[in-house]
Short mmCIF file of C-alpha atoms in Angstrom, two decimals:
data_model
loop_
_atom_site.label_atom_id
_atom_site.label_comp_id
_atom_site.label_asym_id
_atom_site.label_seq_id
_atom_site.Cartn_x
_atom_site.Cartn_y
_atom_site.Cartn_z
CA UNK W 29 191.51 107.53 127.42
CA UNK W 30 192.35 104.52 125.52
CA UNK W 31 190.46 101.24 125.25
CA UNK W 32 192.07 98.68 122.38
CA UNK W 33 191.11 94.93 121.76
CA UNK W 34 193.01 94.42 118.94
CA UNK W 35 192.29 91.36 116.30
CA UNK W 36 195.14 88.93 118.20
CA UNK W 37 193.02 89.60 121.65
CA UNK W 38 189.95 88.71 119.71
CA UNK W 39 191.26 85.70 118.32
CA UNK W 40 192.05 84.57 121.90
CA UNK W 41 188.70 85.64 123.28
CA UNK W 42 187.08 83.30 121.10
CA UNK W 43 189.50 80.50 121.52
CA UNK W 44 188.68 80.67 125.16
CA UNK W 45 184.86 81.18 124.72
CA UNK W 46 185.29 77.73 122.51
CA UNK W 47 187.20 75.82 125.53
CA UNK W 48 184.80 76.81 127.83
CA UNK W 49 181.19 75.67 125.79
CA UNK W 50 183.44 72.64 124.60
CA UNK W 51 183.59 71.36 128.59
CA UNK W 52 186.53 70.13 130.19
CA UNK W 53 188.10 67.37 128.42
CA UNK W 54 189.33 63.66 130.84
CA UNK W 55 192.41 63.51 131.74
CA UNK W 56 192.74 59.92 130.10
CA UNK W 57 191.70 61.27 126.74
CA UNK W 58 193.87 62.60 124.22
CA UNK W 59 193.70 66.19 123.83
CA UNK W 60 193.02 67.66 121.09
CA UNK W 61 193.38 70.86 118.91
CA UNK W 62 191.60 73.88 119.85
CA UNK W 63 189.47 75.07 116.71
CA UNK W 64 189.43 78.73 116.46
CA UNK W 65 186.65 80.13 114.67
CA UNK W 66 187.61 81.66 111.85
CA UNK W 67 185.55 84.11 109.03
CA UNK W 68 185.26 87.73 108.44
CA UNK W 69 186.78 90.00 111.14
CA UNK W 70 183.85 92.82 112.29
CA UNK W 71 185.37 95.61 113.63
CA UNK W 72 184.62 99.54 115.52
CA UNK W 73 186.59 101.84 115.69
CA UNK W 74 184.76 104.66 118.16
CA UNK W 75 185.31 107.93 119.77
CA UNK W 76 182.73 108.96 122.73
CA UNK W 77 182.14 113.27 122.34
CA UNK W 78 181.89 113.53 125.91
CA UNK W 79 184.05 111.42 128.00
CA UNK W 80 186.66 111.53 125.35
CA UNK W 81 187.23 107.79 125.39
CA UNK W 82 188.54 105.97 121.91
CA UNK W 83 187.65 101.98 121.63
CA UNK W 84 189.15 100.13 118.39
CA UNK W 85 187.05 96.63 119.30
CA UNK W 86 187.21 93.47 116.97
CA UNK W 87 183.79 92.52 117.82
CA UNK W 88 182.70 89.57 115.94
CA UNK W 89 184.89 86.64 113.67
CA UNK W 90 182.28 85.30 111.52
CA UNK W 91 178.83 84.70 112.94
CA UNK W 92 180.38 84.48 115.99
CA UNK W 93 180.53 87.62 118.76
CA UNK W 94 183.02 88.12 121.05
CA UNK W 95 181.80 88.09 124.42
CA UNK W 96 184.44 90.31 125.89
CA UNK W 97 184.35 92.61 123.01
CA UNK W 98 180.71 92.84 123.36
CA UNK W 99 181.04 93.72 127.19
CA UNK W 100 183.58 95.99 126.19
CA UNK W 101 181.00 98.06 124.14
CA UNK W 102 178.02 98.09 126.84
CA UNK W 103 180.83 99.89 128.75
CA UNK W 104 181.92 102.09 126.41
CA UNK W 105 178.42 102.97 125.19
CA UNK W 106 177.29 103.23 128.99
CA UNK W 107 175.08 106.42 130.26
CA UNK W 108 177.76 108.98 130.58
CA UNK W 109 176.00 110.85 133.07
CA UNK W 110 175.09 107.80 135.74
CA UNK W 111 177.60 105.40 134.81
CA UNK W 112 175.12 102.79 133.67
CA UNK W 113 175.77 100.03 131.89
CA UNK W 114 173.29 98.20 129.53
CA UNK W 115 173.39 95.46 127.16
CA UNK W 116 173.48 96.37 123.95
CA UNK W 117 171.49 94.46 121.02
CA UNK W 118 175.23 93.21 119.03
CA UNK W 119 173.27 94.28 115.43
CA UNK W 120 172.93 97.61 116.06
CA UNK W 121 177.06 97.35 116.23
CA UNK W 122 176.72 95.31 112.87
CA UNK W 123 174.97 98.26 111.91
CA UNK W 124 177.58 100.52 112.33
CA UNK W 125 180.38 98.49 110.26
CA UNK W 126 177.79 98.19 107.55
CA UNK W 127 177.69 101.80 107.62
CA UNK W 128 180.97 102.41 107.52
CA UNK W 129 181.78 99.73 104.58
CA UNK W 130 178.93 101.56 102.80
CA UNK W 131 180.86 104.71 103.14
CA UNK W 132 184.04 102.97 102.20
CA UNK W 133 185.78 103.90 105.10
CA UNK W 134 185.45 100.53 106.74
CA UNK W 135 189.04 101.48 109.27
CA UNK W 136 187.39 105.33 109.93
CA UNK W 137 186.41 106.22 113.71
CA UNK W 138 183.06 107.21 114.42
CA UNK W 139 182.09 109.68 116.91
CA UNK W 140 179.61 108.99 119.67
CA UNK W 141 177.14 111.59 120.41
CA UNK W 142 175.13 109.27 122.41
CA UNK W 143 174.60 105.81 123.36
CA UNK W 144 172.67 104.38 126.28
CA UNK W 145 170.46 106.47 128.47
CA UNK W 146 168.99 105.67 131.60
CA UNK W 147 164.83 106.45 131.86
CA UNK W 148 165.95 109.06 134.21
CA UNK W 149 168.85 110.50 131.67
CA UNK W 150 165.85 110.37 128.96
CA UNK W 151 163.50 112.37 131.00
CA UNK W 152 165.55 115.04 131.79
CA UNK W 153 166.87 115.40 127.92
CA UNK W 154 163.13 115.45 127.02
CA UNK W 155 161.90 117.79 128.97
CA UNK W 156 164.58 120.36 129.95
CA UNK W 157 162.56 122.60 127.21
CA UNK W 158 159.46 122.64 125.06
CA UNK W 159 161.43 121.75 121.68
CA UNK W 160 164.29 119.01 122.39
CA UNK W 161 163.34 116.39 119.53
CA UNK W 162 164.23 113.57 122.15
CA UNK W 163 161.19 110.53 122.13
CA UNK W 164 159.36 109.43 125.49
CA UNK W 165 159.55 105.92 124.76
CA UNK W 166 163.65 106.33 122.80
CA UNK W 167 164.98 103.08 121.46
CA UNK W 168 168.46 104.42 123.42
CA UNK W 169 166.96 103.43 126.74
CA UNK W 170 166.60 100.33 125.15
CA UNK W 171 170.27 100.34 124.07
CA UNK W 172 169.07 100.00 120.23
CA UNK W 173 170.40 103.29 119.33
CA UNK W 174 173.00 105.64 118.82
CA UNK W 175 173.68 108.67 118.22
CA UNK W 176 176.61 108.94 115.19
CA UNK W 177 178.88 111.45 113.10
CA UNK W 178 181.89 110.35 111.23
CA UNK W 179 184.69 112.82 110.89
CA UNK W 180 184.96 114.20 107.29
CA UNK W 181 180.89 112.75 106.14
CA UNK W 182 178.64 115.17 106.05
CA UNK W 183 175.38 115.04 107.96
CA UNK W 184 173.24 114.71 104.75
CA UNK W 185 175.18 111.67 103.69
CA UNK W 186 175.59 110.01 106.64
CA UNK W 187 171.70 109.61 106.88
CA UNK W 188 171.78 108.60 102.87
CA UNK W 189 173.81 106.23 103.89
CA UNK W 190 172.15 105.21 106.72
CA UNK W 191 168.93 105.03 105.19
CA UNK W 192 170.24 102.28 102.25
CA UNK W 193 170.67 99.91 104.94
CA UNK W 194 167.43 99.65 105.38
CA UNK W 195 168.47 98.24 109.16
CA UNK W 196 166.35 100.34 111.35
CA UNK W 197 165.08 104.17 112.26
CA UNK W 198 167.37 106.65 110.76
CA UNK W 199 166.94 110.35 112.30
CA UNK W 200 168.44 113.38 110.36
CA UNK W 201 169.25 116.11 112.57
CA UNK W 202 171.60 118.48 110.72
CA UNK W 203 171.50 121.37 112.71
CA UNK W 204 173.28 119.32 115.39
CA UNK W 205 175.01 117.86 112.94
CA UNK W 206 174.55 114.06 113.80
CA UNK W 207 172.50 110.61 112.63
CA UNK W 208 170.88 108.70 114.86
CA UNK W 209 170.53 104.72 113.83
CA UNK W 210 168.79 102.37 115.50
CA UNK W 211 167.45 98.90 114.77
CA UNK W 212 164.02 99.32 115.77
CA UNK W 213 161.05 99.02 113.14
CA UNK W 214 162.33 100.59 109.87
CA UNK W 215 161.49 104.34 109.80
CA UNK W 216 162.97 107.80 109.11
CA UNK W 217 162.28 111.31 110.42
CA UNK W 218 164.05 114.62 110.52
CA UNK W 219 163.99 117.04 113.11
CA UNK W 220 164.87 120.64 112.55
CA UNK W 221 164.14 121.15 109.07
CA UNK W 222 161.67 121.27 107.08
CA UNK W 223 161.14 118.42 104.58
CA UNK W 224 158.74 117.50 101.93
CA UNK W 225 156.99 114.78 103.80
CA UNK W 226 156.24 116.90 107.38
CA UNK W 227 155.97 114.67 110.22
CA UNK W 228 154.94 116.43 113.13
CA UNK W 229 156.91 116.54 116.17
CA UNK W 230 154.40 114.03 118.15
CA UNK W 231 155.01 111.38 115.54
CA UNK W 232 158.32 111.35 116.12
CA UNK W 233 158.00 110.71 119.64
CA UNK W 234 155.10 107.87 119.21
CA UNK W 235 157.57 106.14 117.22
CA UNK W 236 160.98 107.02 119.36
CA UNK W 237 164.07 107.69 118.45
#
């Protein structure tokens, strides 16, 4: 399934988000010419694992977001498994495209191996056995964080990557082969491997992930 909002949809989103905060103007006064914000065009291009979806989103011109891009993303980003929609905190998307600029692919997709989860999606993912690395208190249910790979990065410097952005937590997990980024306190853990700093399981899930 296809979702696109592509830059000339964007343009017009924020052209209309303009007309609207401007009010609407006397008839006996001249009109007069719609300013359309104009800057830097942010944009995702995003590929969800499980529901197969694709979203190529211009979210933000400037320092302004695009509403409808924005509610475009909640969807997309939605728990899977109940249909739930959240609203997403728009840095953790700024996140991404500083990601993939860092990585010099700033027109590569990114694959979503998770977004939002409901409490109820979260509980069951925690504790469907004794070792599943996901936090009690996750920054996902508090649609901060996703779950990431990019097609053709490896795992290893993904997280590097990740890590010089110095946005958020940044999980490793390379035996599932995915990066989770979030834009909670700054932090970083690993889970399923052993590294030279060892930070117990619990401490992962004090901090959440």
């Amino acid at each position: 399934m296809k979702l696109r909002f592509n830059r000339w949809a964007a343009m017009v989103a924020v052209a209309a988000m303009v007309l609207a905060l401007s009010g609407s103007a006397n008839a006996e006064e001249p009109t007069e010419t719609l300013q359309v914000p104009q800057g830097k065009q942010y944009s995702l291009h995003l590929y969800q694992l499980h529901t197969r979806e694709s979203i190529d989103v211009v979210y933000r011109v400037g320092d302004t977001y695009i509403p409808e891009a924005l509610d475009k993303l909640n969807h997309f980003l939605r728990d899977y498994r109940t249909d739930t929609v959240k609203t997403y905190d728009p840095k953790e998307f700024d996140v991404l495209h500083a990601l993939m600029t860092k990585l010099r692919r700033p027109n590569g997709v990114i694959d979503i191996v998770c977004g939002y989860r409901t409490p109820e999606t979260n509980n069951f993912l925690r504790t469907r056995s004794a070792n599943t690395g996901v936090a009690e208190h996750s920054q996902h249910m508090q649609a901060k964080a996703i779950d990431i790979r990019v097609p053709g990065v490896s795992t290893a410097r993904l997280r590097n990557a990740a890590l010089s952005l110095h946005e958020g937590g940044v999980g490793y997990y390379p035996v599932s082969k995915f990066v989770h980024v979030d834009v909670g306190p700054v932090r970083e853990w690993s889970y399923g491997v052993r590294t030279r700093h060892r930070r117990s399981r619990a401490r992962v899930r004090a901090i959440g992930e």
